[in-house]
Amino acid sequence: MVNDESPVTRRSYLKGTAGAAAMAGLAGCAFGGSGGGGDDTLTIAGTIPETGAFSSLGQDLRRGYELGHARMNEQLDRDVELILQDDESDAQTLRQNLQQMTSNNDVNMIWGSFSSLLVTAGSAFAENQNLPFLGIAFAYEEPHRNDNYEWTYAPFPKSRDVARSTLGTLELIPEGERPSRVGIWEPNSGWGKEQADYWENRLGDAGYDIVLRETFEIGSQDFSTLISQSQSADVEVLLSNPTPGGGITAVNQMQSNNWSPKMLKFVRGADPSAWWSALGNAGAYALMCPGWVPGLTGNGNQRLRETYMSEYETESQYMPVNVGGSYNLTQVALQAVQAAGSTEAEAIQSALRSETFQTVIGEFGFEDNGLPAEGDLTAPTGQWWEGAQRLAYPNTGSQRALEFKYPIPPWSER
Amino acid sequence: MVAGELVSQSIVNGILLGGIYAVAALGLSLVFGIMDIVNLAHGHMLMVGAYVAILVFAATGITPLIGMFIAMGLLFLLGIVLQKVLLKHVVGEGLEQPIIVLFGLALILQNIGQLVLGGDARTADLGIPGNGIDLGFAFLSLPRTVTFVVAVVLIAGTWAFLQYTRTGQAIRATAQNRTAARYMGIDTDRIYVITLGIGTALAGAAGALLSMLFPINPFVGWSYLLKAFAVVVLGGVGSILGTLVGGVILGVSENLGALYLGGGYRNVVSLLIFLGVLLLKPEGLFGTGGGGE
């Protein structure tokens, strides 16, 4: 298995396959090259939200993919072509782009995009085309369980992992100071319900009081009723998974209504850097589970950070979270192709099902339905502090991690 | 907070929100009532106004309460140019042509916003602390209260302008009967230019106010257009008092709907009221049924 600290390895499948490679080359010539570059080239199609509602994340995803693509070209014995297009944060556009990319190229694998909405759209296309598909920022479990996925794999913590890490984060607080009253704001979506169910069950079983569970519409601009209800129920821990815009709106209104919980976790809502640019210090203390957070160690984290800093000429100690998340995806792709020893879809699929992967988010394998194997992944929990997201849980001892900041002080004391 | 306080808090929050809805709808109502066109770009003009206030605040630290006047000035000019360059060719040519022009304008504004400023949500700071006044039965959020008061002043100012100035009277005369107004020597083309200018300036003002309460991104235009449209239908096209009442009804019903049915059904009560008014009093609560030709 390759990792970023090891020297470049050659794949065993090449041994004694020179003849087969020559045949493949001839076949490529015979068909005149269809843009994929022939059988030796691994062609990956992907979409990212460079415009539209999720555009603040597009650049981070692109950078993670580009760094991973460069690493794949270093470590694989074949050319790797990465074709990325803007999906405009729109599922229909995403599908059209994938259709066009796969029509014009011999695509071997698809990567893609951000959020359950867009990732499931890409996944549906890949399932239809029998192409291996990797997607992050995709915590929603139900599609994996109910849609009989065969080609979709999510190297990303799922709803159950998010609930588990919420419990872990709470356990960082000394027992005597630990809050007990939990409120859940549930977006009216499939993932919203799934995540709320996991939180309610997991935290309820652990002895926490779920004193509030209320739904809200995705895209809602007014959270004042939820804020009043939370205040009335004396909510100490507020959990939700709003869209980024919704999360920012909610905190804005908590401030103007002079109420805040002692602990705030907005999965996905607090993921993008727009959180800080819109809220500034009002966004401090917020927790998120973006899949990767500065402060994680091992499996190539240090090299990723150094490459990122030199490639993009930044001195920031804190890389954007979605760079790490998307880079982790590319590590899975690299290791799957290495293990498969082929660019054939079935071989890559088989490797995805059977191998264990070491990436910047940890070590894990996949279940047959594409979920990361239960218990393998801890959802790393980041916390906004002084303009950056830093690892609060689990404790890695990294200088880029922080000691979990609790409780959130009242607005008047901030 | 006991159950009774939750209800009173929801009503207070709804009233404060309703004031903003009302000012967001005022320009739309004015243009609809006088020019007989549905300004599909109204929400996007509101978005432009919000961005002007946000950018002025970011560059100079000037509160959006002042930046609002810059936004109003710029949007007033936009409205004039829009009428003189584009709409004068299509106003009075039926509903479809202005709708197509304004729909195109909405898309252009949205894409320019995205191109220039990206898709990130942005906010401006009101510059006052995030606290308020505890009335005992409800908490008055200071930012919301300030924006509500400014919204009511804007609405009252628009009403006074239409009621007591010669231009305002000419606008009302044009709304009642365009042909008769022409016969009476009113330059109706000029009135249309002024009306669209005022309508877009009010959208700019609403945007600046909204930027202090809600994050703004280039895509918010459609949702505010829908809210504004609902307020106009509730209150009655062209009725300024109706706009205020319609806004408050919408705000309060949304909040009570969220409280009793859950936030996922936030809009259900307000939509039911909206449908009820359409069925029982299609001209709106304060509508006159229109004058027209």
XYZ file of C-alpha atoms in Angstrom:
707
model
C 0.000 0.000 0.000
C 1.335 3.402 -0.916
C 1.442 6.201 1.524
C 2.777 9.678 1.078
C 5.789 9.157 3.286
C 6.935 6.099 1.332
C 9.067 6.230 -1.801
C 7.186 5.874 -5.041
C 6.302 2.190 -5.626
C 5.604 0.379 -8.860
C 2.555 -1.726 -9.097
C 2.998 -5.436 -9.193
C 0.429 -5.850 -11.919
C 2.862 -4.475 -14.478
C 5.195 -7.390 -13.939
C 5.143 -9.577 -16.981
C 2.407 -7.589 -18.704
C 4.475 -5.821 -21.294
C 2.755 -7.783 -24.022
C -0.661 -6.883 -22.760
C 0.367 -3.246 -22.561
C 1.553 -3.353 -26.161
C -1.781 -4.835 -27.211
C -3.599 -2.142 -25.318
C -1.519 0.492 -27.062
C -2.313 -0.982 -30.423
C -5.973 -1.061 -29.557
C -5.755 2.574 -28.621
C -4.242 3.411 -31.993
C -6.783 1.327 -33.831
C -9.635 3.284 -32.334
C -7.989 6.533 -33.133
C -7.939 7.838 -29.571
C -11.178 9.083 -28.180
C -9.792 11.709 -25.869
C -9.109 9.398 -22.993
C -5.621 8.819 -24.217
C -5.820 5.074 -24.792
C -5.805 2.198 -22.320
C -2.704 3.299 -20.431
C -4.281 6.531 -19.397
C -6.493 6.656 -16.373
C -9.159 9.229 -17.146
C -11.120 10.731 -14.302
C -14.106 12.996 -14.783
C -15.326 15.204 -11.999
C -17.453 18.211 -11.245
C -17.021 20.925 -8.670
C -19.286 23.815 -7.697
C -17.218 26.743 -8.958
C -20.293 28.889 -9.355
C -23.700 28.802 -7.733
C -24.735 28.404 -4.128
C -21.758 26.260 -3.090
C -19.156 28.208 -5.057
C -17.234 29.238 -1.961
C -16.139 25.613 -1.742
C -15.300 25.088 -5.406
C -11.738 26.312 -5.248
C -10.929 24.181 -2.206
C -12.277 21.058 -3.861
C -10.359 21.839 -7.046
C -7.111 22.298 -5.138
C -7.513 19.036 -3.267
C -8.243 17.202 -6.498
C -5.335 18.860 -8.312
C -2.852 18.024 -5.577
C -4.122 14.448 -5.569
C -3.987 14.273 -9.340
C -0.332 15.339 -9.271
C 0.384 12.690 -6.661
C -1.358 10.041 -8.760
C 0.778 10.969 -11.757
C 3.860 10.597 -9.555
C 2.927 7.257 -8.102
C 1.112 5.469 -10.895
C 2.888 4.082 -13.924
C 0.418 5.570 -16.301
C -0.800 8.997 -17.189
C -3.693 10.234 -15.164
C -5.960 12.702 -16.861
C -8.307 14.701 -14.678
C -11.172 16.541 -16.331
C -12.987 18.900 -13.991
C -15.986 20.997 -14.908
C -18.127 23.498 -13.053
C -21.487 22.002 -12.101
C -22.821 25.429 -11.069
C -24.047 23.853 -7.786
C -26.874 22.401 -9.830
C -27.715 18.712 -10.099
C -29.043 18.998 -13.657
C -25.931 20.799 -14.882
C -23.792 18.255 -13.096
C -25.513 15.444 -14.920
C -25.193 17.184 -18.282
C -21.498 17.796 -17.677
C -20.865 14.191 -16.771
C -22.804 13.062 -19.826
C -20.692 15.267 -22.044
C -17.393 14.280 -20.399
C -18.073 10.562 -20.593
C -19.277 10.849 -24.188
C -16.096 12.574 -25.283
C -13.595 10.611 -23.223
C -12.852 7.062 -22.129
C -13.650 7.838 -18.533
C -12.559 5.260 -15.951
C -13.772 6.903 -12.784
C -15.896 9.808 -11.570
C -15.245 12.132 -8.638
C -17.520 14.398 -7.163
C -18.821 17.651 -6.066
C -20.182 18.832 -2.737
C -23.239 18.059 -0.615
C -25.616 15.131 -0.643
C -27.733 16.823 -3.319
C -24.954 17.027 -5.901
C -23.099 13.891 -4.917
C -26.206 11.738 -5.193
C -26.829 13.196 -8.666
C -23.298 12.262 -9.735
C -23.666 8.899 -8.107
C -26.901 8.161 -9.967
C -25.129 8.879 -13.239
C -22.150 6.693 -12.352
C -24.394 3.814 -11.266
C -26.141 4.033 -14.607
C -22.857 3.996 -16.490
C -21.232 1.285 -14.336
C -18.338 3.546 -13.461
C -16.603 3.711 -10.075
C -17.658 6.858 -8.270
C -16.090 8.566 -5.265
C -17.872 11.355 -3.419
C -17.169 13.372 -0.289
C -19.163 15.936 1.711
C -21.820 13.249 1.593
C -22.878 12.213 5.065
C -26.325 10.964 4.051
C -26.444 7.195 4.534
C -29.866 6.237 3.276
C -29.050 6.224 -0.463
C -26.233 3.783 0.190
C -28.577 1.466 2.037
C -31.693 1.746 -0.094
C -30.554 2.418 -3.631
C -28.478 -0.735 -4.022
C -25.350 1.202 -4.868
C -22.744 -0.876 -6.631
C -20.351 1.743 -7.925
C -20.631 4.545 -5.377
C -18.108 4.862 -2.557
C -17.957 7.596 0.042
C -14.590 8.052 1.748
C -16.260 10.309 4.244
C -17.762 10.122 7.739
C -21.499 9.449 7.619
C -24.408 10.462 9.841
C -23.746 7.716 12.370
C -20.075 8.755 12.598
C -21.081 12.393 13.080
C -23.351 11.381 15.978
C -20.577 9.296 17.501
C -18.108 12.142 17.298
C -20.648 14.521 18.844
C -20.744 12.253 21.842
C -16.955 12.099 21.862
C -16.713 15.886 21.782
C -19.134 16.180 24.702
C -17.011 13.733 26.656
C -14.074 16.131 26.393
C -15.930 18.332 28.881
C -15.275 17.473 32.547
C -18.222 15.501 33.875
C -19.256 18.103 36.420
C -19.475 20.831 33.772
C -21.005 18.710 31.043
C -24.260 20.025 29.566
C -27.279 17.765 29.520
C -30.000 19.570 27.527
C -29.779 18.995 23.812
C -31.741 20.752 21.076
C -31.870 19.556 17.486
C -32.874 21.779 14.588
C -33.812 19.392 11.830
C -33.753 20.541 8.195
C -36.744 19.118 6.343
C -34.676 16.815 4.173
C -33.865 13.131 4.168
C -30.414 13.745 5.537
C -31.809 16.203 8.088
C -34.096 13.530 9.513
C -31.457 10.832 9.369
C -28.896 12.951 11.216
C -31.460 14.099 13.786
C -32.486 10.467 14.415
C -28.887 9.447 14.970
C -28.279 12.361 17.348
C -31.475 11.717 19.269
C -30.819 7.997 19.638
C -27.111 8.141 20.306
C -27.184 11.027 22.751
C -30.446 9.866 24.318
C -28.920 6.441 24.981
C -25.934 8.153 26.580
C -28.212 9.924 29.065
C -28.608 13.342 27.482
C -32.046 14.988 27.496
C -33.313 15.804 24.032
C -35.397 18.780 25.098
C -36.138 20.108 21.618
C -36.393 18.657 18.151
C -37.948 21.020 15.630
C -37.867 21.096 11.860
C -37.135 24.015 9.569
C -37.265 24.528 5.837
C -34.013 24.440 3.918
C -33.554 27.958 2.599
C -35.386 29.490 5.541
C -34.312 33.052 6.249
C -35.901 33.389 9.659
C -34.839 31.298 12.628
C -36.386 33.516 15.274
C -39.083 31.005 16.243
C -36.534 28.218 16.625
C -34.360 30.530 18.681
C -37.281 31.387 20.987
C -38.180 27.715 21.324
C -34.584 26.788 22.126
C -34.347 29.541 24.684
C -37.627 28.426 26.198
C -36.425 24.816 26.399
C -33.126 25.957 27.926
C -31.107 24.239 25.220
C -27.431 23.947 26.144
C -26.181 21.959 23.146
C -27.554 22.927 19.747
C -27.097 20.462 16.908
C -28.097 20.937 13.296
C -27.006 20.348 9.719
C -28.165 23.422 7.803
C -26.821 24.620 4.463
C -23.905 27.074 4.765
C -26.198 30.054 4.118
C -28.741 28.840 6.647
C -26.087 28.320 9.292
C -24.758 31.839 8.874
C -28.273 33.269 9.014
C -29.051 31.336 12.176
C -25.978 32.581 14.064
C -26.631 36.136 12.910
C -30.093 35.906 14.371
C -28.937 34.244 17.574
C -26.748 37.285 18.067
C -29.518 39.769 17.331
C -31.859 37.838 19.647
C -29.143 37.730 22.313
C -29.217 33.974 22.758
C -26.626 31.318 22.217
C -26.214 27.737 23.417
C -23.160 26.577 25.341
C -22.146 24.334 22.463
C -23.051 24.720 18.811
C -22.509 22.140 16.112
C -23.568 23.010 12.565
C -22.486 20.147 10.338
C -21.968 21.466 6.781
C -23.310 24.892 7.813
C -19.975 25.879 9.321
C -17.834 24.064 6.722
C -16.932 26.835 4.256
C -14.559 29.733 4.814
C -17.542 31.994 4.075
C -18.600 31.226 7.643
C -15.856 33.444 9.021
C -15.948 36.069 6.295
C -19.687 36.553 6.922
C -19.733 36.235 10.705
C -16.275 37.154 11.936
C -15.906 36.607 15.667
C -19.611 35.838 15.953
C -18.771 32.568 14.199
C -16.200 31.513 16.791
C -16.790 28.335 18.828
C -18.949 26.729 16.116
C -18.239 23.058 15.520
C -18.414 21.231 12.222
C -17.644 17.807 10.750
C -16.240 18.506 7.291
C -14.425 15.186 6.938
C -10.939 16.616 7.372
C -9.672 19.365 9.671
C -6.229 20.958 10.198
C -4.679 19.137 13.110
C -5.117 15.616 11.779
C -1.863 13.723 11.491
C -0.434 10.734 9.663
C -1.129 9.197 6.264
C 0.376 12.081 4.335
C -1.072 15.031 6.224
C 2.265 16.749 6.669
C 3.241 16.344 3.038
C -0.163 17.537 1.907
C 0.182 20.690 3.972
C 3.690 21.392 2.714
C 2.710 20.802 -0.901
C -0.352 22.963 -0.511
C 1.648 25.802 1.030
C 4.291 25.760 -1.697
C 1.921 25.124 -4.597
C -0.491 27.872 -3.670
C 2.061 30.185 -2.046
C 0.303 30.546 1.249
C 1.806 30.837 4.689
C -1.396 29.923 6.481
C -0.993 27.123 8.972
C -4.585 26.155 8.454
C -5.484 24.654 5.115
C -9.159 24.890 4.108
C -11.007 21.802 5.251
C -12.326 20.795 1.868
C -8.822 20.636 0.398
C -8.074 17.857 2.867
C -11.393 16.139 2.270
C -11.025 16.077 -1.488
C -7.363 15.108 -1.291
C -8.397 12.145 0.847
C -10.703 11.075 -1.978
C -7.792 11.117 -4.423
C -5.750 8.945 -2.066
C -8.511 6.337 -2.137
C -8.585 6.521 -5.931
C -4.816 6.115 -6.122
C -4.739 3.137 -3.809
C -7.734 1.495 -5.481
C -6.121 1.707 -8.920
C -2.852 0.420 -7.496
C -4.582 -2.546 -5.907
C -6.707 -3.194 -8.991
C -3.688 -3.165 -11.256
C -5.974 -2.033 -14.008
C -8.199 0.789 -15.111
C -11.063 -1.603 -15.708
C -14.170 -0.536 -13.858
C -14.813 -3.955 -12.325
C -11.262 -4.291 -11.076
C -11.359 -0.864 -9.424
C -14.765 -1.639 -7.942
C -13.441 -4.888 -6.538
C -10.465 -3.095 -5.010
C -12.728 -0.478 -3.466
C -14.756 -3.244 -1.839
C -11.887 -5.296 -0.565
C -8.990 -3.005 0.262
C -8.215 -0.910 3.304
C -7.269 2.678 2.560
C -4.948 4.998 4.386
C -5.737 8.611 3.833
C -5.392 11.947 5.549
C -8.707 11.296 7.319
C -7.698 7.892 8.666
C -7.665 4.206 7.793
C -10.824 2.551 6.572
C -12.419 0.056 4.251
C -15.805 0.100 2.546
C -18.913 -1.972 3.041
C -20.456 -3.498 -0.095
C -22.913 -0.624 -0.296
C -20.132 1.961 -0.447
C -20.375 3.198 3.122
C -17.116 3.409 5.027
C -17.066 0.349 7.269
C -18.806 1.068 10.537
C -16.453 2.135 13.289
C -13.474 2.658 10.983
C -13.818 6.415 10.657
C -14.055 8.955 13.394
C -15.706 12.096 12.089
C -13.059 14.687 12.940
C -14.689 17.665 14.607
C -13.330 21.107 13.898
C -13.987 24.321 15.768
C -13.800 27.869 14.466
C -11.275 29.893 16.395
C -9.507 33.102 15.373
C -10.457 32.790 11.732
C -9.533 29.164 11.234
C -11.038 25.715 11.618
C -8.930 23.591 13.911
C -9.281 20.064 15.205
C -11.130 19.860 18.508
C -11.866 16.122 18.461
C -10.213 13.636 18.432
C -7.157 14.816 20.262
C -4.057 14.348 18.094
C -1.645 16.596 19.952
C -0.959 18.517 16.754
C -0.046 22.181 17.085
C -2.772 22.888 14.566
C -5.379 21.293 16.816
C -6.889 23.173 19.742
C -8.258 22.418 23.141
C -12.014 22.249 22.755
C -13.435 25.669 23.604
C -16.382 25.277 25.960
C -18.724 26.846 26.895
C -19.640 29.529 24.365
C -19.885 32.698 26.454
C -23.030 34.839 26.243
C -22.956 37.513 23.526
C -22.560 40.259 26.094
C -19.273 38.710 27.261
C -17.761 38.064 23.824
C -40.115 31.281 28.586
C -43.634 29.876 29.064
C -46.041 28.925 26.283
C -47.868 32.273 26.340
C -44.584 34.131 26.041
C -43.568 31.945 23.108
C -46.747 33.010 21.309
C -46.276 36.689 22.097
C -42.608 36.467 21.129
C -43.591 34.880 17.810
C -46.114 37.638 17.166
C -43.595 40.366 17.988
C -40.950 38.703 15.808
C -43.512 38.381 13.036
C -44.475 42.039 13.209
C -40.837 43.133 13.078
C -40.172 40.796 10.165
C -43.367 41.943 8.473
C -42.116 45.517 8.325
C -39.149 44.379 6.282
C -41.376 42.272 4.047
C -43.559 45.325 3.549
C -40.749 47.582 2.432
C -39.455 44.779 0.194
C -42.895 44.649 -1.429
C -43.558 48.383 -1.596
C -41.619 49.076 -4.793
C -43.105 46.029 -6.480
C -46.607 47.124 -5.526
C -46.016 50.657 -6.754
C -44.700 49.593 -10.144
C -47.362 46.914 -10.520
C -50.148 49.286 -9.558
C -49.074 52.192 -11.709
C -47.287 50.697 -14.704
C -49.162 47.406 -14.864
C -45.976 45.396 -15.041
C -44.761 42.677 -12.728
C -41.155 43.539 -12.016
C -39.631 40.088 -11.990
C -36.241 41.674 -11.346
C -37.463 43.327 -8.138
C -35.872 40.705 -5.881
C -32.594 40.996 -7.747
C -32.671 44.773 -7.491
C -33.117 44.241 -3.784
C -30.060 41.995 -3.862
C -28.086 44.743 -5.626
C -29.158 47.248 -2.968
C -28.028 44.854 -0.254
C -24.638 44.407 -1.892
C -24.197 48.163 -2.255
C -24.819 48.597 1.473
C -22.540 45.673 2.318
C -19.702 46.914 0.111
C -19.996 50.473 1.384
C -19.899 49.117 4.914
C -16.900 46.891 4.133
C -14.965 49.708 2.438
C -15.759 52.569 4.763
C -17.413 51.170 7.869
C -20.478 53.295 7.146
C -23.547 51.648 8.642
C -26.066 50.310 6.115
C -28.577 52.739 7.609
C -26.567 55.425 5.794
C -25.440 53.123 2.980
C -29.132 52.626 2.292
C -29.308 56.125 0.788
C -26.406 55.358 -1.554
C -28.151 52.142 -2.566
C -31.393 54.041 -3.142
C -29.625 56.619 -5.323
C -27.905 54.002 -7.453
C -31.028 51.916 -7.818
C -33.059 55.006 -8.683
C -30.637 55.635 -11.561
C -30.854 51.984 -12.588
C -34.624 52.249 -12.693
C -34.484 55.364 -14.857
C -32.040 53.799 -17.299
C -34.076 50.614 -17.371
C -37.268 52.455 -18.232
C -35.643 54.756 -20.791
C -33.599 52.098 -22.541
C -35.561 48.890 -22.258
C -39.022 49.059 -20.806
C -40.392 52.059 -22.708
C -40.526 49.830 -25.770
C -42.631 47.192 -24.092
C -44.740 48.893 -21.423
C -48.351 48.864 -22.540
C -47.666 46.033 -24.983
C -49.259 43.388 -22.802
C -47.946 41.442 -19.836
C -45.595 39.069 -21.598
C -43.013 41.385 -23.105
C -42.097 43.297 -19.916
C -41.998 40.006 -18.055
C -39.495 38.566 -20.522
C -37.334 41.696 -20.389
C -37.374 41.792 -16.593
C -36.787 38.062 -16.257
C -33.699 38.498 -18.430
C -32.581 41.420 -16.313
C -32.968 39.319 -13.164
C -30.722 36.622 -14.609
C -28.172 39.216 -15.699
C -28.068 40.825 -12.257
C -27.755 37.442 -10.579
C -24.874 36.400 -12.803
C -23.081 39.725 -12.500
C -23.393 39.426 -8.730
C -21.935 35.967 -8.816
C -19.162 36.908 -11.240
C -18.061 39.959 -9.315
C -18.681 38.893 -5.738
C -18.819 35.098 -5.812
C -21.521 32.983 -4.250
C -20.584 33.544 -0.617
C -23.184 34.844 1.765
C -22.335 38.313 3.080
C -23.753 40.509 5.770
C -23.355 44.053 6.976
C -23.223 45.109 10.579
C -25.835 47.454 11.912
C -23.240 48.829 14.276
C -25.428 48.414 17.339
C -25.036 45.706 19.948
C -26.793 42.398 19.512
C -29.165 42.836 22.363
C -32.471 44.530 22.875
C -35.334 45.387 25.161
C -37.069 42.867 27.368
C -40.742 43.789 27.465
C -41.574 41.012 29.871
C -43.913 39.227 27.493
C -41.413 39.360 24.631
C -37.874 40.371 23.737
C -37.408 43.167 21.214
C -34.281 42.508 19.178
C -32.615 45.889 18.710
C -31.414 45.324 15.109
C -34.860 44.120 14.086
C -36.573 46.952 15.882
C -34.357 49.557 14.238
C -34.892 48.110 10.771
C -38.632 47.874 11.417
C -38.791 51.543 12.408
C -36.789 52.563 9.334
C -39.073 50.416 7.168
C -42.174 52.096 8.571
C -40.625 55.537 8.031
C -39.885 54.613 4.414
C -43.427 53.400 3.893
C -44.885 56.528 5.503
C -42.553 58.721 3.442
C -43.651 57.046 0.225
C -47.287 57.493 1.189
C -46.720 61.180 1.982
C -44.885 61.691 -1.295
C -47.733 60.206 -3.288
C -50.339 62.060 -1.252
C -48.944 65.523 -0.946
C -46.568 66.273 -3.839
C -47.559 67.249 -7.378
C -45.470 64.410 -8.805
C -47.131 62.008 -6.404
C -50.553 63.192 -7.427
C -49.589 62.828 -11.084
C -48.423 59.288 -10.369
C -51.741 58.465 -8.708
C -53.647 60.046 -11.557
C -51.686 57.966 -14.058
C -52.438 54.862 -12.023
C -56.146 55.613 -12.035
C -56.428 56.295 -15.751
C -53.436 56.712 -18.019
C -55.368 58.138 -20.953
C -57.268 60.659 -18.872
C -54.047 61.686 -17.167
C -52.507 62.375 -20.567
C -55.494 64.491 -21.540
C -54.985 66.461 -18.350
C -51.440 67.315 -19.451
C -49.523 64.788 -17.407
C -46.406 63.496 -19.115
C -47.110 59.841 -18.436
C -43.838 58.684 -19.981
C -41.986 60.812 -17.445
C -44.237 59.477 -14.700
C -43.305 55.944 -15.672
C -39.628 56.830 -15.494
C -40.065 58.342 -12.037
C -42.246 55.471 -10.859
C -39.755 52.823 -11.888
C -36.994 54.901 -10.337
C -38.863 55.082 -7.043
C -39.796 51.401 -7.206
C -36.211 50.301 -7.737
C -34.923 52.779 -5.134
C -37.304 51.188 -2.628
C -35.955 47.780 -3.609
C -32.480 49.154 -2.887
C -33.609 50.423 0.507
C -35.179 47.083 1.356
C -31.992 45.304 0.330
C -29.878 47.547 2.543
C -32.187 46.869 5.495
C -32.217 43.147 4.834
C -28.423 43.042 4.658
C -28.341 43.928 8.356
C -30.525 40.997 9.328
C -29.948 38.264 6.779
C -26.917 37.078 4.825
C -27.134 38.027 1.172
C -25.898 36.058 -1.806
C -26.572 36.545 -5.533
C -29.376 33.980 -5.448
C -31.640 35.529 -2.824
C -33.548 37.565 -5.406
C -36.113 34.928 -6.272
C -37.081 34.159 -2.682
C -37.591 37.833 -1.832
C -39.552 38.333 -5.043
C -41.929 35.584 -3.946
C -42.342 37.100 -0.487
C -42.917 40.536 -1.970
C -45.428 39.166 -4.431
C -47.361 37.450 -1.643
C -47.432 40.709 0.334
C -48.704 42.649 -2.685
C -51.497 40.165 -3.306
C -52.440 40.131 0.385
C -52.443 43.872 0.804
C -53.781 44.851 -2.588
C -51.899 46.110 -5.615
C -50.827 49.723 -5.258
C -52.054 50.100 -1.671
C -49.344 51.393 0.628
C -51.265 50.675 3.827
C -52.117 47.281 2.358
C -48.432 46.589 1.821
C -47.654 47.229 5.475
C -50.608 45.164 6.678
C -49.849 42.406 4.180
C -46.226 42.281 5.302
C -47.173 42.038 8.942
C -49.770 39.344 8.242
C -47.195 37.354 6.323
C -44.538 37.744 9.017
C -46.839 36.885 11.921
C -48.498 33.948 10.156
C -45.117 32.503 9.207
C -43.916 32.685 12.782
C -47.096 31.267 14.290
C -47.127 28.560 11.637
C -43.565 27.648 12.605
C -44.484 27.612 16.286
C -47.624 25.475 16.060
C -46.930 23.285 13.043
C -43.127 23.186 13.140
C -40.576 25.140 11.158
C -40.927 22.754 8.232
C -44.445 24.115 7.781
C -43.409 27.718 8.257
C -44.960 28.901 5.030
C -48.073 26.752 5.139
C -50.203 29.121 7.215
C -49.114 32.179 5.258
C -49.796 30.398 1.971
C -53.243 29.348 3.175
C -54.021 32.951 4.081
C -52.652 34.024 0.714
C -54.901 31.533 -1.095
C -57.872 32.501 1.055
C -57.463 36.168 0.135
C -57.107 35.262 -3.537
C -60.331 33.259 -3.370
C -62.432 35.584 -1.252
C -60.997 39.015 -2.024
C -58.795 38.753 -5.088
C -58.128 42.485 -5.164
C -56.404 42.115 -1.770
C -57.332 43.412 1.654
C -56.927 47.069 0.738
C -57.141 46.837 -3.035
C -59.687 48.846 -4.954
C -60.025 46.447 -7.817
C -57.948 48.746 -9.966
C -58.865 51.694 -12.093
C -57.236 51.285 -15.430
C -58.254 52.563 -18.748
